[in-house]
Short mmCIF file of C-alpha atoms in Angstrom, two decimals:
data_model
loop_
_atom_site.label_atom_id
_atom_site.label_comp_id
_atom_site.label_asym_id
_atom_site.label_seq_id
_atom_site.Cartn_x
_atom_site.Cartn_y
_atom_site.Cartn_z
CA MET U 1 20.67 40.30 18.69
CA ALA U 2 16.86 40.18 19.44
CA GLU U 3 16.23 39.07 15.93
CA THR U 4 18.87 36.45 16.44
CA LYS U 5 17.23 35.53 19.81
CA ASN U 6 13.90 35.52 18.22
CA LYS U 7 15.02 33.07 15.50
CA LYS U 8 16.09 30.65 18.24
CA ILE U 9 12.32 30.59 19.44
CA PRO U 10 11.41 27.49 17.40
CA ILE U 11 14.69 25.35 18.46
CA TYR U 12 13.38 26.13 22.02
CA ALA U 13 10.13 24.96 21.41
CA VAL U 14 11.99 21.64 20.09
CA ILE U 15 13.52 21.18 23.34
CA PHE U 16 10.45 21.85 25.36
CA THR U 17 8.62 19.41 23.16
CA VAL U 18 11.02 16.62 23.51
CA VAL U 19 11.30 17.24 27.40
CA PHE U 20 7.47 17.08 27.69
CA LYS U 21 7.08 13.99 25.72
CA LEU U 22 9.71 12.26 27.52
CA LEU U 23 6.89 11.59 30.17
CA PHE U 24 5.46 9.22 28.14
CA LEU U 25 8.41 7.23 28.30
CA LEU U 26 7.11 6.22 32.12
CA THR U 27 3.94 4.27 30.52
CA HIS U 28 6.64 1.76 28.71
CA TYR U 29 4.39 1.83 25.72
CA ILE U 30 6.30 0.04 23.37
CA GLN U 31 5.04 -1.63 19.86
CA GLU U 32 5.55 -5.23 19.38
CA ASP U 33 7.17 -4.63 16.05
CA ALA U 34 9.82 -2.48 17.56
CA PHE U 35 11.11 -5.65 19.39
CA ILE U 36 11.29 -7.49 16.27
CA THR U 37 13.63 -5.04 15.04
CA TRP U 38 15.54 -4.68 17.97
CA ARG U 39 16.56 -8.44 17.90
CA VAL U 40 17.49 -8.59 14.24
CA ALA U 41 19.72 -5.51 15.62
CA GLN U 42 20.98 -8.08 18.48
CA ASN U 43 21.23 -10.73 16.37
CA LEU U 44 23.51 -8.75 13.91
CA LEU U 45 25.66 -7.95 16.89
CA ASP U 46 26.05 -11.50 18.54
CA TYR U 47 26.05 -13.41 15.03
CA GLY U 48 27.29 -10.82 12.39
CA VAL U 49 24.07 -11.66 10.24
CA ILE U 50 21.15 -9.92 9.83
CA GLY U 51 18.34 -12.29 10.77
CA PHE U 52 16.33 -13.46 13.77
CA ASN U 53 17.49 -16.78 14.64
CA GLY U 54 21.29 -17.18 14.78
CA ASN U 55 22.79 -17.27 11.61
CA THR U 56 20.16 -17.68 9.21
CA LYS U 57 19.48 -14.60 7.01
CA ILE U 58 16.16 -13.02 6.84
CA SER U 59 14.71 -9.50 6.60
CA ALA U 60 12.35 -9.80 9.56
CA SER U 61 12.41 -6.37 10.08
CA THR U 62 10.55 -3.43 7.64
CA THR U 63 13.36 -1.31 7.98
CA HIS U 64 17.09 -1.46 7.32
CA LEU U 65 18.16 1.88 8.32
CA TYR U 66 16.57 1.48 11.77
CA VAL U 67 17.87 -2.01 11.92
CA LEU U 68 21.67 -0.44 11.76
CA VAL U 69 20.90 2.78 13.95
CA SER U 70 19.64 -0.04 16.59
CA TYR U 71 22.42 -1.83 16.13
CA LEU U 72 24.65 0.83 16.95
CA PHE U 73 23.09 1.60 20.17
CA ASN U 74 23.23 -1.45 21.34
CA ALA U 75 26.55 -1.68 20.91
CA VAL U 76 27.13 1.95 22.45
CA PHE U 77 24.80 1.64 25.50
CA GLY U 78 24.48 -2.20 25.70
CA LYS U 79 21.44 -4.64 25.39
CA GLU U 80 20.08 -3.43 29.12
CA ASN U 81 20.37 0.11 28.50
CA PHE U 82 19.99 1.09 24.63
CA ILE U 83 15.97 1.46 24.86
CA GLU U 84 15.29 5.16 26.74
CA PRO U 85 18.32 6.73 24.77
CA LEU U 86 17.17 5.31 21.16
CA LEU U 87 13.65 6.46 22.14
CA ILE U 88 14.75 9.79 22.98
CA PHE U 89 16.57 10.12 19.93
CA ASN U 90 13.62 8.90 17.98
CA SER U 91 11.67 11.78 19.64
CA ILE U 92 14.60 14.54 18.40
CA LEU U 93 14.45 13.34 15.20
CA PHE U 94 10.80 13.70 14.91
CA THR U 95 10.61 16.88 16.56
CA MET U 96 13.44 18.18 14.24
CA GLY U 97 11.40 17.25 11.24
CA SER U 98 8.44 19.23 12.54
CA LEU U 99 10.80 22.19 13.02
CA LEU U 100 11.82 22.02 9.38
CA LEU U 101 7.96 21.24 8.17
CA SER U 102 7.39 24.77 10.18
CA HIS U 103 10.08 26.40 8.43
CA LEU U 104 8.21 25.40 4.86
CA VAL U 105 4.65 26.42 5.97
CA LEU U 106 4.73 29.04 8.32
CA LYS U 107 6.60 32.68 8.56
CA ASN U 108 6.32 33.79 12.03
CA VAL U 109 8.52 32.53 14.77
CA TRP U 110 6.10 32.26 17.55
CA HIS U 111 3.21 30.30 15.09
CA LYS U 112 6.10 27.72 14.20
CA ALA U 113 6.88 27.00 18.13
CA ILE U 114 3.50 26.66 18.69
CA PHE U 115 2.92 24.63 15.74
CA ILE U 116 6.09 22.42 16.81
CA PHE U 117 4.50 21.81 20.19
CA LEU U 118 0.79 21.20 18.97
CA ILE U 119 2.15 18.53 16.35
CA GLY U 120 4.17 17.10 18.64
CA ILE U 121 1.57 16.37 21.23
CA LEU U 122 -0.69 14.95 18.69
CA PRO U 123 -1.57 10.94 19.18
CA PRO U 124 0.32 9.94 15.92
CA ALA U 125 3.10 11.94 16.94
CA ILE U 126 3.48 10.67 20.70
CA LYS U 127 3.56 7.43 18.92
CA ILE U 128 6.24 7.94 16.55
CA SER U 129 8.31 9.00 19.61
CA ILE U 130 7.90 6.58 22.06
CA LEU U 131 6.76 3.23 20.60
CA GLY U 132 10.41 2.17 19.17
CA MET U 133 9.22 2.11 15.51
CA GLU U 134 11.47 3.54 12.36
CA TYR U 135 9.14 6.54 11.54
CA GLY U 136 10.97 9.21 13.84
CA ILE U 137 14.08 8.87 11.49
CA LEU U 138 11.72 8.43 8.43
CA PHE U 139 9.77 11.72 9.19
CA CYS U 140 12.78 13.87 9.83
CA LEU U 141 14.49 12.15 6.71
CA GLU U 142 11.22 13.19 4.65
CA MET U 143 10.90 16.66 6.11
CA ALA U 144 14.55 17.27 5.59
CA LEU U 145 14.28 16.16 1.74
CA LEU U 146 11.39 18.70 1.35
CA TYR U 147 13.49 21.57 3.21
CA TYR U 148 16.89 21.14 2.07
CA GLY U 149 16.12 19.76 -1.29
CA PHE U 150 12.89 21.42 -2.71
CA HIS U 151 13.08 24.44 -0.81
CA LYS U 152 16.93 25.08 -0.29
CA GLY U 153 17.85 23.39 -3.85
CA LYS U 154 20.78 21.79 -2.20
CA LYS U 155 21.54 18.97 -4.83
CA TRP U 156 23.17 16.60 -2.43
CA ALA U 157 19.65 16.05 -0.74
CA PHE U 158 18.01 15.05 -3.89
CA ILE U 159 20.95 12.04 -4.00
CA VAL U 160 21.25 11.11 -0.34
CA LEU U 161 18.10 11.71 0.98
CA PRO U 162 16.10 9.37 -1.19
CA ILE U 163 18.50 6.61 -0.67
CA LEU U 164 18.30 6.85 3.34
CA ILE U 165 14.61 7.17 2.99
CA LEU U 166 14.07 3.99 0.69
CA PHE U 167 16.39 2.28 2.78
CA THR U 168 13.96 2.98 5.91
CA ARG U 169 10.89 1.49 4.46
CA ILE U 170 10.51 0.89 0.67
CA ASP U 171 6.98 1.78 0.51
CA THR U 172 8.34 5.37 1.01
CA VAL U 173 8.29 5.16 -2.84
CA ILE U 174 4.89 6.75 -2.48
CA PHE U 175 6.09 9.79 -0.77
CA LEU U 176 8.81 10.20 -3.47
CA GLY U 177 6.66 9.68 -6.11
CA ILE U 178 3.85 12.13 -5.02
CA VAL U 179 6.42 14.54 -4.37
CA PHE U 180 7.78 14.10 -7.88
CA LEU U 181 4.83 14.82 -9.42
CA VAL U 182 3.61 17.83 -7.40
CA ASP U 183 7.07 19.13 -8.19
CA ILE U 184 6.97 18.51 -12.11
CA PHE U 185 3.10 20.24 -12.17
CA TRP U 186 4.62 23.38 -10.05
CA ILE U 187 7.47 24.16 -11.85
CA LYS U 188 6.94 22.86 -15.39
CA LYS U 189 10.34 20.90 -15.70
CA ILE U 190 11.99 17.75 -14.42
CA ARG U 191 14.86 17.77 -11.91
CA TRP U 192 16.94 15.26 -13.19
CA THR U 193 19.30 15.20 -9.75
CA TYR U 194 16.08 14.13 -7.67
CA ILE U 195 15.42 11.35 -10.40
CA LEU U 196 18.98 10.04 -10.25
CA GLY U 197 18.44 9.97 -6.30
CA GLY U 198 15.37 7.91 -6.45
CA ILE U 199 16.90 5.74 -9.20
CA LEU U 200 19.88 4.99 -6.62
CA GLY U 201 17.33 4.63 -3.75
CA VAL U 202 15.37 2.01 -5.52
CA SER U 203 18.44 0.41 -6.70
CA THR U 204 20.19 0.47 -3.62
CA ALA U 205 17.31 -1.15 -1.46
CA LEU U 206 16.84 -3.68 -3.84
CA THR U 207 20.32 -4.59 -4.52
CA PHE U 208 20.78 -5.15 -1.14
CA ASN U 209 17.81 -7.17 -0.62
CA TRP U 210 18.87 -9.48 -3.64
CA PHE U 211 22.87 -9.65 -2.70
CA TYR U 212 22.21 -10.02 0.86
CA PHE U 213 19.00 -11.98 1.34
CA GLY U 214 18.34 -13.23 -1.90
CA GLU U 215 15.24 -11.69 -2.55
CA ILE U 216 14.14 -8.35 -4.12
CA VAL U 217 10.99 -7.61 -1.82
CA ASN U 218 11.44 -7.66 1.86
CA ASN U 219 10.29 -10.99 3.63
CA THR U 220 8.00 -9.11 5.79
CA ILE U 221 5.90 -7.85 2.79
CA VAL U 222 5.95 -10.98 0.97
CA ALA U 223 4.73 -12.92 4.63
CA LYS U 224 1.80 -10.73 5.53
CA LYS U 225 0.67 -10.94 1.74
CA LEU U 226 0.79 -14.37 1.83
CA ALA U 227 -0.82 -14.92 5.31
CA TYR U 228 -3.42 -12.27 5.26
CA ASP U 229 -4.45 -12.46 1.51
CA ARG U 230 -8.34 -12.99 1.21
CA HIS U 231 -10.40 -13.08 -2.25
CA PHE U 232 -12.71 -10.37 -1.90
CA THR U 233 -15.46 -9.08 -4.62
CA PHE U 234 -15.66 -5.72 -5.22
CA GLU U 235 -18.50 -4.90 -2.94
CA GLN U 236 -16.48 -6.51 -0.35
CA ASN U 237 -13.66 -4.39 -0.68
CA LEU U 238 -15.72 -1.15 -0.73
CA ASP U 239 -17.56 -2.65 2.34
CA TYR U 240 -14.15 -3.51 4.04
CA PHE U 241 -13.00 0.06 3.39
CA ARG U 242 -16.17 1.82 4.84
CA LEU U 243 -15.73 -0.42 7.72
CA ASN U 244 -11.91 0.93 8.62
CA PHE U 245 -11.42 4.22 7.20
CA GLY U 246 -12.90 6.07 9.87
CA ASN U 247 -11.10 4.62 12.68
CA PHE U 248 -7.78 5.05 10.46
CA TRP U 249 -7.81 8.37 9.03
CA GLY U 250 -8.24 10.21 11.72
CA MET U 251 -6.38 10.72 15.03
CA LEU U 252 -7.91 7.78 17.16
CA LYS U 253 -9.78 4.61 17.03
CA LEU U 254 -13.18 3.99 18.54
CA PRO U 255 -15.07 0.65 18.93
CA GLY U 256 -17.52 0.31 16.48
CA ASP U 257 -17.73 0.79 12.74
CA PHE U 258 -18.75 4.10 12.34
CA ASN U 259 -16.31 6.87 13.84
CA PRO U 260 -17.99 10.56 13.20
CA LEU U 261 -15.12 12.50 14.72
CA THR U 262 -13.20 11.22 11.89
CA ILE U 263 -15.63 12.22 9.56
CA LEU U 264 -15.83 15.87 11.06
CA LEU U 265 -12.18 16.13 11.14
CA LEU U 266 -11.83 15.01 7.59
CA ILE U 267 -14.33 17.64 6.45
CA PHE U 268 -12.39 20.20 8.50
CA GLU U 269 -8.96 19.46 7.21
CA LEU U 270 -10.23 19.50 3.70
CA LEU U 271 -11.98 23.03 4.21
CA CYS U 272 -8.79 24.56 6.03
CA PHE U 273 -6.62 22.96 2.71
CA ILE U 274 -8.99 24.55 0.37
CA TYR U 275 -8.91 27.84 1.82
CA LEU U 276 -5.08 27.51 2.08
CA VAL U 277 -4.39 26.98 -1.20
CA ARG U 278 -6.51 29.56 -2.71
CA GLN U 279 -4.22 32.02 -1.23
CA ARG U 280 -1.20 32.94 -3.33
CA GLU U 281 1.75 31.76 -1.31
CA LYS U 282 5.05 30.05 -1.88
CA ARG U 283 4.28 27.31 0.88
CA ASN U 284 1.28 25.93 -1.34
CA TYR U 285 3.73 24.11 -3.06
CA PHE U 286 4.56 21.82 -0.03
CA LEU U 287 0.86 21.95 1.16
CA TRP U 288 -0.05 19.99 -2.30
CA MET U 289 2.88 17.68 -1.54
CA ILE U 290 1.87 16.65 2.05
CA PHE U 291 -1.50 16.85 1.59
CA ILE U 292 -2.05 14.55 -1.67
CA PHE U 293 0.47 12.29 -0.09
CA GLY U 294 -1.60 11.71 2.84
CA TRP U 295 -4.39 10.88 1.04
CA VAL U 296 -2.83 8.73 -1.42
CA LYS U 297 -0.98 6.91 1.33
CA GLN U 298 -4.20 6.22 3.57
CA LEU U 299 -6.42 5.49 0.22
CA ILE U 300 -3.37 2.67 -0.94
CA PHE U 301 -3.07 1.12 2.51
CA LEU U 302 -6.73 1.08 3.34
CA SER U 303 -7.33 -0.52 0.13
CA GLN U 304 -4.79 -2.96 0.35
CA LYS U 305 -6.43 -4.04 3.89
CA SER U 306 -3.19 -2.97 5.80
CA LEU U 307 -4.57 -2.15 9.07
CA PHE U 308 -1.34 -1.74 11.19
CA ASP U 309 -1.51 1.28 13.08
CA TRP U 310 1.74 2.56 12.18
CA TYR U 311 1.49 3.05 8.37
CA TYR U 312 -1.36 5.86 9.17
CA TRP U 313 0.63 8.23 11.67
CA VAL U 314 2.69 10.36 9.31
CA PRO U 315 -0.14 10.83 7.10
CA GLN U 316 -2.66 11.62 9.79
CA ILE U 317 0.16 14.20 11.24
CA LEU U 318 0.41 15.90 7.74
CA LEU U 319 -3.61 15.87 6.74
CA PHE U 320 -3.80 18.10 9.81
CA VAL U 321 -1.04 20.70 9.45
CA PRO U 322 -3.81 22.74 7.16
CA VAL U 323 -6.02 23.14 10.53
CA LEU U 324 -3.00 24.49 12.78
CA ILE U 325 -2.01 26.84 10.06
CA PHE U 326 -5.30 28.02 9.28
CA VAL U 327 -5.83 28.93 13.06
CA LEU U 328 -2.48 30.07 13.57
CA GLU U 329 -2.93 32.81 10.92
CA GLN U 330 -6.29 33.91 11.49
CA LYS U 331 -6.27 37.53 11.32
CA VAL U 332 -9.61 38.24 13.50
CA LYS U 333 -9.87 36.22 16.83
CA ARG U 334 -6.83 34.32 16.41
CA ASN U 335 -6.60 33.62 20.34
CA LEU U 336 -10.25 32.39 20.42
CA TRP U 337 -9.74 30.01 17.37
CA LEU U 338 -6.52 28.69 19.22
CA ALA U 339 -8.02 28.30 22.47
CA LEU U 340 -10.81 26.55 20.85
CA LEU U 341 -8.80 24.25 19.11
CA ILE U 342 -6.72 23.45 21.79
CA VAL U 343 -9.79 22.61 24.28
CA VAL U 344 -11.90 20.91 22.23
CA TYR U 345 -9.46 18.79 20.25
CA ILE U 346 -5.46 19.07 21.04
CA ILE U 347 -6.23 18.44 24.94
CA PRO U 348 -9.05 15.65 24.69
CA MET U 349 -6.42 13.98 22.04
CA LEU U 350 -3.64 14.43 24.54
CA ALA U 351 -5.84 12.77 27.26
CA PHE U 352 -7.05 10.08 25.15
CA GLN U 353 -3.31 9.25 24.17
CA THR U 354 -2.30 9.59 27.84
CA ILE U 355 -4.74 7.02 28.98
CA HIS U 356 -4.19 4.93 25.84
CA SER U 357 -0.12 4.80 26.59
CA ILE U 358 -0.86 4.02 30.26
CA ALA U 359 -3.15 1.34 29.73
CA THR U 360 -1.52 -0.66 26.60
CA GLY U 361 1.92 0.40 28.46
CA ASN U 362 0.48 -2.03 31.22
CA GLY U 363 -1.02 -4.66 28.86
CA GLU U 364 2.65 -4.69 26.91
CA TRP U 365 5.19 -4.08 29.43
CA ASN U 366 3.72 -5.53 32.60
CA TYR U 367 1.96 -8.40 31.08
CA ARG U 368 3.27 -9.54 27.72
CA ARG U 369 6.80 -9.06 28.70
CA THR U 370 6.45 -11.20 31.47
CA ILE U 371 5.76 -14.18 29.44
CA GLY U 372 8.73 -13.64 27.96
CA THR U 373 10.88 -13.19 31.11
CA PHE U 374 9.23 -16.37 32.76
CA LEU U 375 10.34 -18.49 29.71
CA ASN U 376 13.91 -16.77 30.11
CA GLN U 377 13.89 -18.45 33.44
CA TYR U 378 12.22 -21.55 32.78
CA GLU U 379 14.10 -22.73 29.94
CA LYS U 380 17.95 -22.17 30.06
CA ASP U 381 18.76 -23.47 26.59
CA LYS U 382 17.89 -20.73 24.23
CA ASN U 383 18.24 -23.36 21.01
CA GLN U 384 15.08 -24.46 21.83
CA TRP U 385 12.41 -23.43 19.81
CA ILE U 386 8.68 -21.39 20.39
CA PHE U 387 5.79 -21.37 17.95
CA LEU U 388 3.73 -18.18 18.28
CA GLU U 389 2.39 -15.26 17.17
CA PRO U 390 3.33 -12.43 17.29
CA ALA U 391 7.07 -12.39 17.56
CA GLY U 392 7.96 -9.25 19.42
CA TYR U 393 8.09 -9.16 23.04
CA VAL U 394 8.12 -12.87 24.15
CA PRO U 395 11.01 -13.91 21.62
CA TYR U 396 12.89 -11.03 22.67
CA PHE U 397 12.47 -11.36 26.45
CA SER U 398 12.88 -15.48 26.36
CA GLY U 399 15.89 -15.48 23.97
CA LEU U 400 14.30 -18.56 22.36
CA LYS U 401 14.61 -19.33 18.87
CA THR U 402 11.17 -18.41 16.99
CA ILE U 403 8.81 -19.77 14.56
CA ASP U 404 6.02 -17.03 14.11
CA GLU U 405 2.86 -17.96 12.49
CA VAL U 406 2.78 -15.27 9.75
CA GLY U 407 6.46 -16.36 8.95
CA LEU U 408 8.05 -12.63 9.33
CA VAL U 409 10.96 -14.63 11.42
CA ASP U 410 10.80 -17.70 10.05
CA LYS U 411 10.47 -18.53 5.99
CA LYS U 412 9.53 -22.40 6.27
CA VAL U 413 6.12 -21.26 7.75
CA GLN U 414 5.13 -19.67 4.41
CA GLU U 415 6.09 -23.09 2.63
CA GLU U 416 3.67 -24.67 4.95
CA ILE U 417 0.92 -22.07 4.15
CA LYS U 418 1.86 -22.28 0.59
CA LYS U 419 1.23 -26.47 0.83
CA ASP U 420 -1.91 -26.40 2.89
CA LYS U 421 -2.88 -22.99 4.19
CA PRO U 422 -5.70 -24.29 6.18
CA ASN U 423 -3.65 -26.87 7.97
CA PHE U 424 -0.30 -24.77 7.92
CA TRP U 425 -0.36 -24.58 11.78
CA ILE U 426 -0.66 -28.06 12.70
CA ASN U 427 1.77 -29.15 9.88
CA THR U 428 4.02 -26.84 11.35
CA ILE U 429 4.04 -28.32 14.68
CA LYS U 430 4.10 -31.62 13.23
CA ASN U 431 6.98 -31.11 11.06
CA ARG U 432 9.24 -28.57 13.33
CA LYS U 433 8.23 -30.05 16.72
CA PRO U 434 8.57 -26.65 19.00
CA LYS U 435 9.46 -27.38 22.20
CA TYR U 436 6.99 -24.37 23.36
CA LEU U 437 3.62 -23.42 21.90
CA LEU U 438 1.97 -20.20 22.97
CA SER U 439 -1.46 -19.82 21.72
CA TYR U 440 -4.45 -17.39 22.49
CA ASP U 441 -6.51 -20.40 22.41
CA ASP U 442 -7.09 -23.80 24.41
CA LEU U 443 -5.37 -26.10 22.43
CA PHE U 444 -6.57 -29.27 24.10
CA ILE U 445 -10.37 -28.68 22.62
CA SER U 446 -9.19 -27.36 19.28
CA LYS U 447 -9.80 -29.58 16.20
CA ASP U 448 -6.34 -31.03 16.35
CA ALA U 449 -6.83 -31.95 20.21
CA GLU U 450 -5.98 -35.47 20.02
CA TYR U 451 -2.24 -34.76 18.73
CA LEU U 452 -1.87 -31.89 20.86
CA LYS U 453 -2.83 -33.73 24.02
CA ALA U 454 -0.49 -36.88 23.01
CA HIS U 455 2.63 -34.33 22.35
CA TYR U 456 2.17 -31.38 24.61
CA LYS U 457 1.32 -30.11 28.19
CA LEU U 458 0.20 -27.09 29.48
CA ILE U 459 2.16 -25.77 31.96
CA LYS U 460 1.09 -21.99 32.54
CA GLU U 461 -2.05 -19.83 31.93
CA PHE U 462 -1.66 -16.19 31.40
CA ARG U 463 -4.40 -13.90 31.80
CA VAL U 464 -4.72 -10.04 31.48
CA LYS U 465 -6.97 -9.90 34.59
CA ASP U 466 -4.34 -10.82 37.06
CA HIS U 467 -2.46 -7.60 35.77
CA LEU U 468 -5.36 -4.81 36.40
CA LYS U 469 -4.30 -4.01 39.54
CA SER U 470 -1.83 -1.03 41.17
CA ASP U 471 -0.68 0.38 44.39
CA ASN U 472 -2.06 3.66 42.68
CA LYS U 473 -5.23 3.79 42.46
CA ILE U 474 -5.74 6.27 39.46
CA LEU U 475 -3.34 4.02 37.10
CA GLU U 476 -5.46 0.85 38.57
CA LYS U 477 -8.70 2.92 36.94
CA ILE U 478 -7.20 3.44 33.75
CA TYR U 479 -6.05 -0.56 33.71
CA ILE U 480 -9.74 -1.74 34.40
CA LEU U 481 -11.07 1.11 32.02
CA LYS U 482 -9.15 -0.03 29.11
CA PRO U 483 -7.49 -3.55 29.63
CA SER U 484 -4.77 -4.49 27.24
CA GLY U 485 -3.38 -7.92 26.11
CA THR U 486 -4.63 -11.22 25.13
CA ASP U 487 -5.08 -14.48 27.41
CA TYR U 488 -2.57 -16.96 26.50
CA ASN U 489 -1.85 -20.60 27.08
CA LEU U 490 1.90 -21.75 27.44
CA TYR U 491 2.49 -25.62 26.30
CA GLU U 492 5.56 -27.58 26.50
CA LYS U 493 6.63 -30.90 24.40
CA ILE U 494 6.43 -33.93 26.48
CA ASP U 495 8.07 -36.60 24.11
#
């Protein structure tokens, strides 16, 4: 009986961790891109089409599986009430993934419980759980593959899970590939079932793209590459990498080009990893998988100038795993090591993320969302178009048809970029004539001011400074300490 009760301790840790993180739902910190996925899901609900604007098919979201999950939550809970249940679901899945990971790298049930909680309150783990992105599902699926496939030897896991993983994000081929290579090196033979699962996963994702959207690669990937493509020399690429890796490799970003905290963390992670793999333990098999993946994923995406935070959340967590194992398994003065880790690192990181979530939640939910709700009341004809960037909060809450400047939700923008990239923005306006323009800039002093003054009028200015007040003085201090958001000008067509 006592042994059975002890085995449940990690499960209790999962429940406690999920409940603890629910407090972050109060911050309303939801990533802009989550609303793109959710609008795609609602478009599927309303029009029966995976798209963004009516019955036009487009892979505007990076993730197909999460679109379908979001669709189900919209259908069950309704458009007004699905967000909180879905965020709780994401948090549960991520924490279940950390439970499976704990089974792979630890033996003691109390170590597992502490591991689950401490992993769960790291900044990237909090963001995975509450920002509305697909990484809660993804982390759970990836850890399930390692646990049920490579630990338990379940053949179904080698077939089913790669399909679900690749249908969530196509770039997970990096994870699947690293796991495959480490496995071959470790067991000196090929798991043909896993190869079959990988082939089925890639072919399922690409076939779906081809037959449904008429494309091989997701539109989001094509659009970002086209919009953000810049030709750098080798020296410029190295300099770009140097300027950015410090703010994406660790747990937090700091102002400026040099982040000493990331350097120190990187060195400590490496030292802990080297210490652990020198020991003869079966878990080294999984430590090599997750640590190499963390390094490779970071290097690939940073070298490709992919500077969206969410690409780095899972690697950041997995690279930190050796640190927790090292501290938890200290034979001498373990409690001192653990106390130092918690006081010197975990608590400051949690405090930083709390402040960041409150401030950014204010800038996104209390500020940017109001632009969408204003337009929702101002413009009753939801067939009217708005041209803006980005395509998250404002399109979602306004309900208007949308052209975004990157071309994530509208392919015609990509055609304009291909024809004349320096002038694609004004050419899109002249050719498409959207009723509304939302811009960071004062368009009436831009190089195209003459045309814009003749055809558009400024109807409202949205300013971040107007949203830095609160009846709660502590919240107000946080808002002022870290103002979040961008000033916008809203223009309406006059002819």
